[in-house]
Amino acid sequence: MGGCVSTSSRSTCSSRSNGETVSPSCFCGQKRTRRTFSDHVVGLQHLPSIPSRIFMNGKSRTSCIFTQQGRKGINQDAMIVWEDFISEDVIFCGVFDGHGPHGHLVARKVRDALPVKLLSFLHSCQSRQNGSNTTCFKGNLKRSDAGDSEKDCSPEDKLISTWRETFLKSYKAMDKELRSHPNLDCFCSGSTAVTLVKQGSNLFMGYIGDSRAIMGSKDSNDSLVAVQLTVDLKPDLPREAERIKRCKGRVFALQDEPEVPRVWLPFDDAPGLAMARAFGDFCLKEYGVISIPEFSHRILTERDQFIVLASDGVWDVLSNEEVVEIVSMAPTRSSAARILVDSAAREWKLKYPTSKMDDCAVVCLFLDGKMDAESDYDEQNFSSATLQSNHSGNAVESDDGQKSEPSLQRNFTVRSSEENDTYGRLPVEVEGNEEAVAAEDQNWSGLEGVTRVNSIVQLPRFSDERPNPEIL
């Protein structure tokens, strides 16, 4: 899990207009009024010494995070909050849901390496701009500011373009690193990712897979409502299904779970991946599964209260509205993530008593930047650097994410070939109306409770013939 993330010299950045001053909330420019530790981060070996980065059950100045192992084996979910990510007003958050024999290692690798790659591409952009006239973008850029700039290239457009490029290049580099990793076999293992960067009032998001982000916001009546920020990228989403089929992949659901569309190889009823985009899963990368993230931007307002990022173990049993209500009614903000996971665990027992509960991971980010003066986490000796195994059932993870690998028999991520052969298949039909695809994509919301089963059904037959990489 170690190693350095190199800074690409070929990374590009949007051109910038002239500017004389650089504020602490900037990420490009020749000067900074206050340098943070993230300015110096170039390798994964530095991560354990960053005080504003938390990835275990606990809280920070603006957020709380919690994960709990399900009943399918080792916890394959990972999460992170990194405050002072670029400067004082910038926060990075992410939730990663692994799947496959080594999914837990993939999720942790992405958790550690992806934010560093984001920094690398931004810093590379900054280096390329040194010596030229540059302008940095303030975190509190409002839409009205754009009207005062050149119509063809407003500061807001430059800011959005830069972050879009950064997310796209970072996700691409992350998947490339996983493909060539000498010690981590990602052929039939992978991970989702839902990530955000909050820079002042700007919110930038990049995501793949079916982990979800929502926001609790007040409407015109001052009532708290749920706003879904991401799209569950399932294989039956029309645009996703069309791409997979063009690449000769197959999309259909098993007869015993008709509500769960899956991606299959053209020549084998495997692996049956229950998402259309993911890191890793290289057995399907030639057949339509991609790691290109969806990117979005929005301006936050005073009505926006908090954001919740969570793996599908939460969304399978709780609706967006229920999640917003649970978080808003938590007795303390620092306990909101834990209470949400506890609520999901209870719902699993009530709704699906015969199913194995999935892993759950939650990040709650409070947008006003405030947390409780005293919290029940402090009373229970919860720490942002250590995991309380007596509550979540997870083994303690070291700072670099290393942990002994479980056997495939314990992981419960695959069915046996004999068991799989007994199940039929249901094809997923895709309409050919391309005009309707965009509208369906925009309004798409993942069905509740559609991933109560494994993300992968069965390993491809030829995967057993792949030699295990020798650990150096």
CSV table of C-alpha atoms in Angstrom, one decimal:
chain,number,residue,atom,x,y,z
A,1,MET,CA,0.0,0.0,0.0
A,2,GLY,CA,3.1,2.2,0.1
A,3,GLY,CA,4.9,4.0,-2.6
A,4,CYS,CA,4.9,7.5,-4.0
A,5,VAL,CA,2.4,9.1,-6.3
A,6,SER,CA,4.4,10.9,-8.9
A,7,THR,CA,3.4,14.3,-10.2
A,8,SER,CA,2.7,14.2,-13.9
A,9,SER,CA,4.6,16.7,-15.9
A,10,ARG,CA,2.0,16.5,-18.6
A,11,SER,CA,-0.9,17.6,-16.5
A,12,THR,CA,-2.6,20.7,-17.9
A,13,CYS,CA,-4.6,23.5,-16.4
A,14,SER,CA,-7.0,26.0,-17.7
A,15,SER,CA,-5.5,29.3,-18.7
A,16,ARG,CA,-5.9,32.1,-16.2
A,17,SER,CA,-6.4,35.9,-16.4
A,18,ASN,CA,-4.1,38.4,-14.7
A,19,GLY,CA,-4.3,38.7,-10.9
A,20,GLU,CA,-2.1,40.3,-8.3
A,21,THR,CA,-3.3,38.9,-5.0
A,22,VAL,CA,-3.5,35.3,-3.7
A,23,SER,CA,-6.0,34.4,-1.0
A,24,PRO,CA,-5.6,31.5,1.4
A,25,SER,CA,-8.5,29.7,-0.3
A,26,CYS,CA,-6.7,29.5,-3.6
A,27,PHE,CA,-5.2,26.4,-5.3
A,28,CYS,CA,-3.3,28.0,-8.1
A,29,GLY,CA,-0.9,31.0,-8.2
A,30,GLN,CA,2.6,32.1,-7.4
A,31,LYS,CA,2.1,33.0,-3.8
A,32,ARG,CA,0.2,31.9,-0.7
A,33,THR,CA,-0.5,33.8,2.5
A,34,ARG,CA,-0.6,30.6,4.4
A,35,ARG,CA,0.9,27.3,3.5
A,36,THR,CA,-0.6,24.0,4.7
A,37,PHE,CA,0.8,20.5,4.9
A,38,SER,CA,-1.0,19.5,1.8
A,39,ASP,CA,1.3,21.8,-0.1
A,40,HIS,CA,4.2,19.4,0.6
A,41,VAL,CA,2.4,16.0,0.2
A,42,VAL,CA,3.8,14.1,-2.7
A,43,GLY,CA,3.8,10.5,-1.5
A,44,LEU,CA,1.7,8.1,0.5
A,45,GLN,CA,4.4,7.8,3.2
A,46,HIS,CA,3.4,11.2,4.5
A,47,LEU,CA,-0.3,10.4,5.1
A,48,PRO,CA,0.0,9.1,8.7
A,49,SER,CA,1.5,12.4,9.9
A,50,ILE,CA,-1.3,14.6,8.5
A,51,PRO,CA,-3.4,15.8,11.6
A,52,SER,CA,-6.4,17.0,9.5
A,53,ARG,CA,-6.9,13.6,7.8
A,54,ILE,CA,-9.2,11.0,9.4
A,55,PHE,CA,-10.1,7.6,8.0
A,56,MET,CA,-11.3,5.6,11.0
A,57,ASN,CA,-14.4,6.0,13.1
A,58,GLY,CA,-14.3,9.4,14.7
A,59,LYS,CA,-14.9,13.1,14.1
A,60,SER,CA,-13.1,16.2,12.8
A,61,ARG,CA,-13.8,19.9,13.0
A,62,THR,CA,-16.6,19.7,10.5
A,63,SER,CA,-17.6,16.1,10.1
A,64,CYS,CA,-18.0,12.7,11.6
A,65,ILE,CA,-17.4,9.3,10.0
A,66,PHE,CA,-18.3,5.7,10.9
A,67,THR,CA,-18.1,2.3,9.4
A,68,GLN,CA,-19.4,-1.1,10.5
A,69,GLN,CA,-18.6,-4.5,9.2
A,70,GLY,CA,-21.5,-6.5,7.7
A,71,ARG,CA,-22.0,-10.3,7.8
A,72,LYS,CA,-20.2,-11.1,4.5
A,73,GLY,CA,-16.7,-11.2,5.8
A,74,ILE,CA,-14.1,-8.6,6.2
A,75,ASN,CA,-15.2,-4.9,6.0
A,76,GLN,CA,-14.6,-3.8,2.4
A,77,ASP,CA,-15.7,-0.2,2.9
A,78,ALA,CA,-13.3,2.7,3.4
A,79,MET,CA,-13.9,6.4,4.1
A,80,ILE,CA,-11.9,9.6,4.5
A,81,VAL,CA,-12.2,13.2,5.5
A,82,TRP,CA,-9.2,15.5,4.8
A,83,GLU,CA,-9.6,19.0,6.1
A,84,ASP,CA,-7.2,21.8,5.0
A,85,PHE,CA,-6.9,19.8,1.9
A,86,ILE,CA,-5.4,22.6,-0.2
A,87,SER,CA,-6.0,25.5,2.1
A,88,GLU,CA,-8.0,26.3,5.2
A,89,ASP,CA,-11.4,26.4,3.5
A,90,VAL,CA,-11.0,23.2,1.3
A,91,ILE,CA,-12.2,19.8,2.4
A,92,PHE,CA,-12.0,16.4,0.7
A,93,CYS,CA,-14.4,13.6,1.6
A,94,GLY,CA,-14.8,10.2,0.1
A,95,VAL,CA,-16.5,6.8,0.6
A,96,PHE,CA,-15.2,3.7,-1.2
A,97,ASP,CA,-17.0,0.3,-1.3
A,98,GLY,CA,-14.8,-2.6,-2.3
A,99,HIS,CA,-15.9,-5.9,-3.9
A,100,GLY,CA,-14.3,-9.1,-5.0
A,101,PRO,CA,-11.6,-11.2,-3.3
A,102,HIS,CA,-9.3,-8.2,-2.7
A,103,GLY,CA,-12.0,-5.5,-2.6
A,104,HIS,CA,-11.0,-4.3,0.9
A,105,LEU,CA,-7.4,-3.7,-0.3
A,106,VAL,CA,-8.6,-1.9,-3.4
A,107,ALA,CA,-10.9,0.4,-1.4
A,108,ARG,CA,-8.2,1.3,1.0
A,109,LYS,CA,-5.6,1.9,-1.7
A,110,VAL,CA,-8.0,4.2,-3.5
A,111,ARG,CA,-8.8,6.0,-0.2
A,112,ASP,CA,-5.1,6.7,0.3
A,113,ALA,CA,-3.9,7.4,-3.2
A,114,LEU,CA,-6.8,9.2,-4.9
A,115,PRO,CA,-6.7,12.4,-2.9
A,116,VAL,CA,-2.9,12.6,-3.2
A,117,LYS,CA,-3.4,12.3,-7.0
A,118,LEU,CA,-5.8,15.2,-6.9
A,119,LEU,CA,-3.2,17.2,-5.1
A,120,SER,CA,-0.5,16.1,-7.5
A,121,PHE,CA,-2.4,17.3,-10.6
A,122,LEU,CA,-3.3,20.6,-9.0
A,123,HIS,CA,0.3,21.1,-7.9
A,124,SER,CA,1.5,20.2,-11.3
A,125,CYS,CA,-0.8,22.7,-12.8
A,126,GLN,CA,0.6,25.3,-10.4
A,127,SER,CA,4.2,24.5,-11.4
A,128,ARG,CA,3.4,24.9,-15.0
A,129,GLN,CA,1.9,28.3,-14.4
A,130,ASN,CA,4.9,29.6,-12.4
A,131,GLY,CA,6.6,32.4,-14.2
A,132,SER,CA,3.5,33.4,-16.1
A,133,ASN,CA,0.6,35.7,-15.2
A,134,THR,CA,-1.9,33.6,-13.1
A,135,THR,CA,-5.0,34.1,-11.2
A,136,CYS,CA,-6.2,31.8,-8.5
A,137,PHE,CA,-9.8,31.1,-7.8
A,138,LYS,CA,-11.3,32.0,-4.5
A,139,GLY,CA,-13.4,29.4,-2.8
A,140,ASN,CA,-16.4,31.7,-2.3
A,141,LEU,CA,-16.8,32.5,-5.9
A,142,LYS,CA,-20.5,33.4,-6.6
A,143,ARG,CA,-22.3,33.1,-9.9
A,144,SER,CA,-22.7,36.9,-10.0
A,145,ASP,CA,-18.9,37.2,-10.1
A,146,ALA,CA,-18.9,35.5,-13.5
A,147,GLY,CA,-20.9,38.2,-15.1
A,148,ASP,CA,-18.1,40.8,-14.5
A,149,SER,CA,-15.6,38.7,-16.4
A,150,GLU,CA,-15.1,37.9,-20.0
A,151,LYS,CA,-18.1,36.2,-21.4
A,152,ASP,CA,-16.1,33.5,-23.2
A,153,CYS,CA,-14.1,32.5,-20.1
A,154,SER,CA,-15.4,33.5,-16.7
A,155,PRO,CA,-13.5,32.8,-13.5
A,156,GLU,CA,-16.3,30.3,-12.5
A,157,ASP,CA,-15.9,28.5,-15.8
A,158,LYS,CA,-12.2,28.3,-15.3
A,159,LEU,CA,-12.6,27.0,-11.8
A,160,ILE,CA,-15.1,24.3,-12.9
A,161,SER,CA,-13.0,23.3,-15.9
A,162,THR,CA,-9.9,22.9,-13.8
A,163,TRP,CA,-11.6,20.7,-11.2
A,164,ARG,CA,-13.3,18.7,-13.9
A,165,GLU,CA,-9.9,18.0,-15.6
A,166,THR,CA,-8.3,17.2,-12.2
A,167,PHE,CA,-11.0,14.7,-11.3
A,168,LEU,CA,-10.9,13.0,-14.7
A,169,LYS,CA,-7.1,12.7,-14.7
A,170,SER,CA,-6.9,11.6,-11.1
A,171,TYR,CA,-9.4,8.8,-11.6
A,172,LYS,CA,-7.7,7.7,-14.8
A,173,ALA,CA,-4.3,7.7,-13.0
A,174,MET,CA,-5.7,5.8,-10.1
A,175,ASP,CA,-7.1,3.0,-12.3
A,176,LYS,CA,-3.8,2.8,-14.2
A,177,GLU,CA,-1.9,2.4,-11.0
A,178,LEU,CA,-4.2,-0.4,-9.8
A,179,ARG,CA,-3.8,-2.2,-13.2
A,180,SER,CA,0.0,-2.2,-12.8
A,181,HIS,CA,0.2,-2.7,-9.0
A,182,PRO,CA,2.7,-5.5,-8.3
A,183,ASN,CA,1.1,-6.7,-5.1
A,184,LEU,CA,-2.6,-6.2,-5.6
A,185,ASP,CA,-4.6,-8.3,-8.0
A,186,CYS,CA,-7.5,-6.2,-9.3
A,187,PHE,CA,-8.5,-8.5,-12.1
A,188,CYS,CA,-11.8,-9.5,-10.4
A,189,SER,CA,-11.7,-7.0,-7.5
A,190,GLY,CA,-12.6,-3.3,-7.5
A,191,SER,CA,-14.2,-0.5,-5.7
A,192,THR,CA,-16.7,2.3,-6.0
A,193,ALA,CA,-15.9,5.9,-5.2
A,194,VAL,CA,-18.0,8.9,-4.3
A,195,THR,CA,-15.7,11.9,-3.6
A,196,LEU,CA,-16.2,15.6,-3.1
A,197,VAL,CA,-14.1,18.7,-2.7
A,198,LYS,CA,-15.7,21.6,-0.9
A,199,GLN,CA,-13.9,24.8,-1.6
A,200,GLY,CA,-15.7,27.7,0.1
A,201,SER,CA,-19.2,27.7,-1.3
A,202,ASN,CA,-18.2,25.6,-4.3
A,203,LEU,CA,-18.9,21.9,-4.2
A,204,PHE,CA,-17.2,19.6,-6.8
A,205,MET,CA,-18.0,15.9,-7.0
A,206,GLY,CA,-16.6,12.9,-8.8
A,207,TYR,CA,-18.0,9.4,-8.5
A,208,ILE,CA,-18.2,6.0,-10.0
A,209,GLY,CA,-20.3,2.9,-8.9
A,210,ASP,CA,-23.3,2.9,-6.7
A,211,SER,CA,-22.1,4.7,-3.5
A,212,ARG,CA,-24.3,7.8,-3.1
A,213,ALA,CA,-24.2,11.3,-1.8
A,214,ILE,CA,-27.2,13.4,-0.7
A,215,MET,CA,-27.6,16.8,0.9
A,216,GLY,CA,-30.0,18.0,3.6
A,217,SER,CA,-31.3,21.4,2.6
A,218,LYS,CA,-34.1,23.7,3.8
A,219,ASP,CA,-36.8,24.5,1.3
A,220,SER,CA,-38.9,27.7,1.0
A,221,ASN,CA,-40.9,26.6,4.0
A,222,ASP,CA,-37.8,26.1,6.1
A,223,SER,CA,-38.5,22.3,6.0
A,224,LEU,CA,-35.5,20.0,5.7
A,225,VAL,CA,-35.5,18.1,2.4
A,226,ALA,CA,-33.2,15.5,0.8
A,227,VAL,CA,-31.3,16.4,-2.4
A,228,GLN,CA,-29.6,13.6,-4.2
A,229,LEU,CA,-26.2,14.8,-5.4
A,230,THR,CA,-25.1,11.7,-7.4
A,231,VAL,CA,-26.4,9.1,-9.7
A,232,ASP,CA,-26.3,5.4,-8.8
A,233,LEU,CA,-24.4,4.1,-11.8
A,234,LYS,CA,-26.1,0.7,-12.3
A,235,PRO,CA,-25.8,-1.4,-15.4
A,236,ASP,CA,-29.4,-0.8,-16.4
A,237,LEU,CA,-29.0,3.0,-16.6
A,238,PRO,CA,-29.7,3.4,-20.3
A,239,ARG,CA,-26.4,5.2,-21.2
A,240,GLU,CA,-24.4,2.7,-19.2
A,241,ALA,CA,-26.2,-0.4,-20.7
A,242,GLU,CA,-25.7,1.0,-24.2
A,243,ARG,CA,-22.0,1.4,-23.7
A,244,ILE,CA,-21.5,-2.0,-22.2
A,245,LYS,CA,-23.4,-3.7,-25.1
A,246,ARG,CA,-21.4,-1.7,-27.7
A,247,CYS,CA,-18.3,-3.2,-26.1
A,248,LYS,CA,-19.7,-6.8,-26.3
A,249,GLY,CA,-20.4,-7.0,-22.6
A,250,ARG,CA,-23.8,-8.4,-21.5
A,251,VAL,CA,-26.3,-6.9,-19.1
A,252,PHE,CA,-28.9,-9.1,-17.5
A,253,ALA,CA,-30.3,-10.0,-14.1
A,254,LEU,CA,-30.5,-13.5,-12.5
A,255,GLN,CA,-33.9,-15.0,-12.2
A,256,ASP,CA,-33.8,-15.2,-8.4
A,257,GLU,CA,-32.9,-11.4,-8.2
A,258,PRO,CA,-34.7,-9.8,-11.2
A,259,GLU,CA,-34.2,-6.3,-9.6
A,260,VAL,CA,-30.4,-6.5,-9.8
A,261,PRO,CA,-28.9,-6.0,-13.3
A,262,ARG,CA,-25.4,-7.2,-13.7
A,263,VAL,CA,-22.5,-7.0,-16.1
A,264,TRP,CA,-21.2,-10.3,-17.6
A,265,LEU,CA,-18.4,-11.3,-19.9
A,266,PRO,CA,-19.5,-12.1,-23.5
A,267,PHE,CA,-18.2,-15.7,-23.2
A,268,ASP,CA,-18.9,-16.6,-19.6
A,269,ASP,CA,-21.6,-16.1,-17.0
A,270,ALA,CA,-19.2,-14.2,-14.8
A,271,PRO,CA,-18.4,-12.1,-12.9
A,272,GLY,CA,-21.9,-10.5,-12.7
A,273,LEU,CA,-20.8,-7.1,-11.5
A,274,ALA,CA,-23.7,-5.1,-10.1
A,275,MET,CA,-22.4,-1.7,-11.2
A,276,ALA,CA,-21.4,-0.1,-14.5
A,277,ARG,CA,-18.3,1.9,-13.3
A,278,ALA,CA,-15.6,1.0,-10.9
A,279,PHE,CA,-11.9,1.1,-10.1
A,280,GLY,CA,-10.3,-2.2,-10.9
A,281,ASP,CA,-12.4,-5.1,-12.3
A,282,PHE,CA,-10.0,-5.3,-15.2
A,283,CYS,CA,-11.7,-8.5,-16.4
A,284,LEU,CA,-14.5,-6.2,-17.6
A,285,LYS,CA,-12.7,-3.1,-18.7
A,286,GLU,CA,-12.6,-4.2,-22.3
A,287,TYR,CA,-16.4,-4.9,-22.2
A,288,GLY,CA,-17.8,-1.6,-21.1
A,289,VAL,CA,-17.1,-1.2,-17.5
A,290,ILE,CA,-15.2,2.1,-17.0
A,291,SER,CA,-13.5,4.2,-14.3
A,292,ILE,CA,-14.3,7.6,-15.8
A,293,PRO,CA,-16.1,9.6,-13.1
A,294,GLU,CA,-19.3,11.6,-13.4
A,295,PHE,CA,-18.4,15.1,-12.5
A,296,SER,CA,-20.7,17.8,-11.0
A,297,HIS,CA,-20.5,21.2,-9.5
A,298,ARG,CA,-22.9,23.3,-7.5
A,299,ILE,CA,-22.9,26.5,-5.5
A,300,LEU,CA,-23.8,25.9,-1.8
A,301,THR,CA,-26.2,28.3,-0.1
A,302,GLU,CA,-27.1,29.1,3.5
A,303,ARG,CA,-30.1,26.7,3.1
A,304,ASP,CA,-27.8,23.7,2.6
A,305,GLN,CA,-27.2,22.1,6.0
A,306,PHE,CA,-25.1,18.9,5.6
A,307,ILE,CA,-23.9,16.3,3.1
A,308,VAL,CA,-24.0,12.5,3.7
A,309,LEU,CA,-21.8,10.1,1.7
A,310,ALA,CA,-22.5,6.4,2.2
A,311,SER,CA,-22.0,3.0,0.7
A,312,ASP,CA,-24.9,1.0,-0.6
A,313,GLY,CA,-25.2,-0.9,2.7
A,314,VAL,CA,-27.1,2.2,3.9
A,315,TRP,CA,-29.1,3.0,0.8
A,316,ASP,CA,-30.3,-0.5,0.4
A,317,VAL,CA,-32.5,-0.2,3.5
A,318,LEU,CA,-32.9,3.6,4.1
A,319,SER,CA,-34.3,6.2,1.7
A,320,ASN,CA,-32.8,9.6,1.1
A,321,GLU,CA,-35.5,11.2,3.2
A,322,GLU,CA,-35.0,8.8,6.1
A,323,VAL,CA,-31.2,9.4,6.1
A,324,VAL,CA,-31.7,13.2,6.2
A,325,GLU,CA,-34.2,12.8,9.1
A,326,ILE,CA,-31.9,10.5,11.1
A,327,VAL,CA,-28.9,12.8,10.7
A,328,SER,CA,-30.8,16.0,11.5
A,329,MET,CA,-32.3,14.4,14.7
A,330,ALA,CA,-29.1,13.0,16.0
A,331,PRO,CA,-28.6,14.2,19.6
A,332,THR,CA,-25.1,15.4,18.7
A,333,ARG,CA,-23.5,16.1,15.4
A,334,SER,CA,-20.5,14.0,16.2
A,335,SER,CA,-22.7,11.0,16.7
A,336,ALA,CA,-24.7,11.4,13.5
A,337,ALA,CA,-22.7,8.9,11.4
A,338,ARG,CA,-22.7,6.2,14.0
A,339,ILE,CA,-26.5,6.6,14.6
A,340,LEU,CA,-27.1,6.4,10.9
A,341,VAL,CA,-25.1,3.2,10.6
A,342,ASP,CA,-26.9,1.8,13.7
A,343,SER,CA,-30.3,2.6,12.1
A,344,ALA,CA,-29.3,0.9,8.9
A,345,ALA,CA,-28.2,-2.2,10.8
A,346,ARG,CA,-31.6,-2.4,12.5
A,347,GLU,CA,-33.4,-2.0,9.2
A,348,TRP,CA,-31.4,-4.8,7.7
A,349,LYS,CA,-32.6,-7.1,10.5
A,350,LEU,CA,-36.2,-6.0,10.1
A,351,LYS,CA,-36.5,-5.9,6.3
A,352,TYR,CA,-34.2,-8.7,5.2
A,353,PRO,CA,-33.7,-11.0,8.2
A,354,THR,CA,-32.5,-13.9,5.9
A,355,SER,CA,-29.9,-11.7,4.1
A,356,LYS,CA,-26.4,-11.1,5.1
A,357,MET,CA,-26.1,-7.4,6.2
A,358,ASP,CA,-23.8,-5.4,3.9
A,359,ASP,CA,-20.9,-3.3,5.2
A,360,CYS,CA,-21.8,0.3,5.9
A,361,ALA,CA,-19.7,3.4,5.7
A,362,VAL,CA,-20.9,7.0,6.3
A,363,VAL,CA,-19.4,10.4,6.1
A,364,CYS,CA,-21.5,13.3,7.5
A,365,LEU,CA,-20.1,16.8,6.5
A,366,PHE,CA,-21.8,19.8,8.2
A,367,LEU,CA,-21.6,22.7,5.9
A,368,ASP,CA,-21.6,25.5,8.5
A,369,GLY,CA,-18.3,24.1,9.7
A,370,LYS,CA,-19.4,23.6,13.3
A,371,MET,CA,-19.4,20.6,15.5
A,372,ASP,CA,-20.4,19.9,19.1
A,373,ALA,CA,-18.4,21.3,22.0
A,374,GLU,CA,-18.8,18.0,23.8
A,375,SER,CA,-19.8,14.8,22.1
A,376,ASP,CA,-20.7,11.2,23.0
A,377,TYR,CA,-17.6,10.2,21.0
A,378,ASP,CA,-15.4,11.8,23.6
A,379,GLU,CA,-17.4,10.2,26.4
A,380,GLN,CA,-17.0,6.8,24.8
A,381,ASN,CA,-13.2,7.4,24.1
A,382,PHE,CA,-13.8,7.4,20.3
A,383,SER,CA,-10.7,8.6,18.5
A,384,SER,CA,-10.2,9.9,15.0
A,385,ALA,CA,-7.0,7.8,14.7
A,386,THR,CA,-8.2,4.5,16.0
A,387,LEU,CA,-11.1,2.1,15.4
A,388,GLN,CA,-13.2,0.8,18.2
A,389,SER,CA,-13.5,-2.8,17.3
A,390,ASN,CA,-15.8,-3.6,20.2
A,391,HIS,CA,-18.6,-1.6,18.6
A,392,SER,CA,-18.1,-2.1,14.8
A,393,GLY,CA,-16.6,-5.5,14.8
A,394,ASN,CA,-13.7,-4.4,12.6
A,395,ALA,CA,-10.1,-5.3,13.2
A,396,VAL,CA,-7.8,-2.4,13.9
A,397,GLU,CA,-6.3,-1.1,10.7
A,398,SER,CA,-2.8,0.4,10.7
A,399,ASP,CA,-2.1,3.8,9.3
A,400,ASP,CA,-0.9,2.5,6.0
A,401,GLY,CA,-4.0,0.3,5.6
A,402,GLN,CA,-2.1,-3.0,5.8
A,403,LYS,CA,-4.0,-6.0,7.1
A,404,SER,CA,-3.6,-9.7,6.6
A,405,GLU,CA,-5.7,-10.9,3.7
A,406,PRO,CA,-8.6,-13.2,4.4
A,407,SER,CA,-9.1,-16.4,2.5
A,408,LEU,CA,-11.5,-16.3,-0.4
A,409,GLN,CA,-13.8,-18.7,1.6
A,410,ARG,CA,-14.4,-16.1,4.2
A,411,ASN,CA,-15.0,-13.3,1.8
A,412,PHE,CA,-18.4,-14.5,0.5
A,413,THR,CA,-18.2,-12.4,-2.6
A,414,VAL,CA,-18.8,-15.2,-5.0
A,415,ARG,CA,-21.1,-18.1,-5.6
A,416,SER,CA,-19.8,-21.5,-6.4
A,417,SER,CA,-20.1,-22.5,-10.1
A,418,GLU,CA,-22.6,-25.3,-9.1
A,419,GLU,CA,-24.8,-22.8,-7.3
A,420,ASN,CA,-24.6,-20.3,-10.1
A,421,ASP,CA,-25.6,-22.7,-12.8
A,422,THR,CA,-29.0,-23.2,-11.1
A,423,TYR,CA,-30.0,-19.6,-11.7
A,424,GLY,CA,-31.6,-18.3,-14.8
A,425,ARG,CA,-31.2,-14.9,-16.3
A,426,LEU,CA,-33.4,-12.0,-17.2
A,427,PRO,CA,-32.2,-9.7,-20.0
A,428,VAL,CA,-32.3,-6.0,-19.5
A,429,GLU,CA,-34.0,-4.2,-22.4
A,430,VAL,CA,-32.7,-0.8,-23.5
A,431,GLU,CA,-34.8,1.7,-25.4
A,432,GLY,CA,-33.2,3.1,-28.5
A,433,ASN,CA,-34.7,6.6,-28.0
A,434,GLU,CA,-31.5,8.6,-27.5
A,435,GLU,CA,-33.4,11.8,-26.6
A,436,ALA,CA,-35.0,10.1,-23.7
A,437,VAL,CA,-31.6,8.8,-22.4
A,438,ALA,CA,-30.4,12.2,-21.2
A,439,ALA,CA,-33.7,12.9,-19.3
A,440,GLU,CA,-33.6,9.4,-17.7
A,441,ASP,CA,-30.0,9.9,-16.7
A,442,GLN,CA,-30.7,13.2,-15.1
A,443,ASN,CA,-33.6,11.9,-13.1
A,444,TRP,CA,-32.2,8.5,-12.3
A,445,SER,CA,-32.3,7.4,-8.7
A,446,GLY,CA,-31.1,4.0,-7.7
A,447,LEU,CA,-33.9,1.6,-6.6
A,448,GLU,CA,-34.0,1.1,-2.9
A,449,GLY,CA,-32.8,-2.3,-1.7
A,450,VAL,CA,-31.5,-3.5,-5.1
A,451,THR,CA,-28.1,-4.6,-3.9
A,452,ARG,CA,-29.0,-6.9,-1.0
A,453,VAL,CA,-26.7,-9.5,-2.7
A,454,ASN,CA,-23.1,-9.6,-3.6
A,455,SER,CA,-21.6,-7.1,-6.0
A,456,ILE,CA,-19.9,-10.0,-7.8
A,457,VAL,CA,-21.6,-13.3,-8.4
A,458,GLN,CA,-18.8,-15.6,-9.7
A,459,LEU,CA,-15.1,-15.3,-10.7
A,460,PRO,CA,-14.4,-16.0,-14.4
A,461,ARG,CA,-13.3,-19.5,-15.1
A,462,PHE,CA,-9.9,-18.4,-16.5
A,463,SER,CA,-9.2,-16.2,-13.4
A,464,ASP,CA,-8.0,-19.2,-11.5
A,465,GLU,CA,-5.3,-19.6,-14.1
A,466,ARG,CA,-3.9,-16.2,-13.4
A,467,PRO,CA,-0.7,-16.4,-11.4
A,468,ASN,CA,-0.8,-14.6,-8.1
A,469,PRO,CA,1.6,-11.6,-8.1
A,470,GLU,CA,4.6,-12.2,-6.0
A,471,ILE,CA,4.8,-9.9,-3.0
A,472,LEU,CA,8.0,-7.9,-3.2
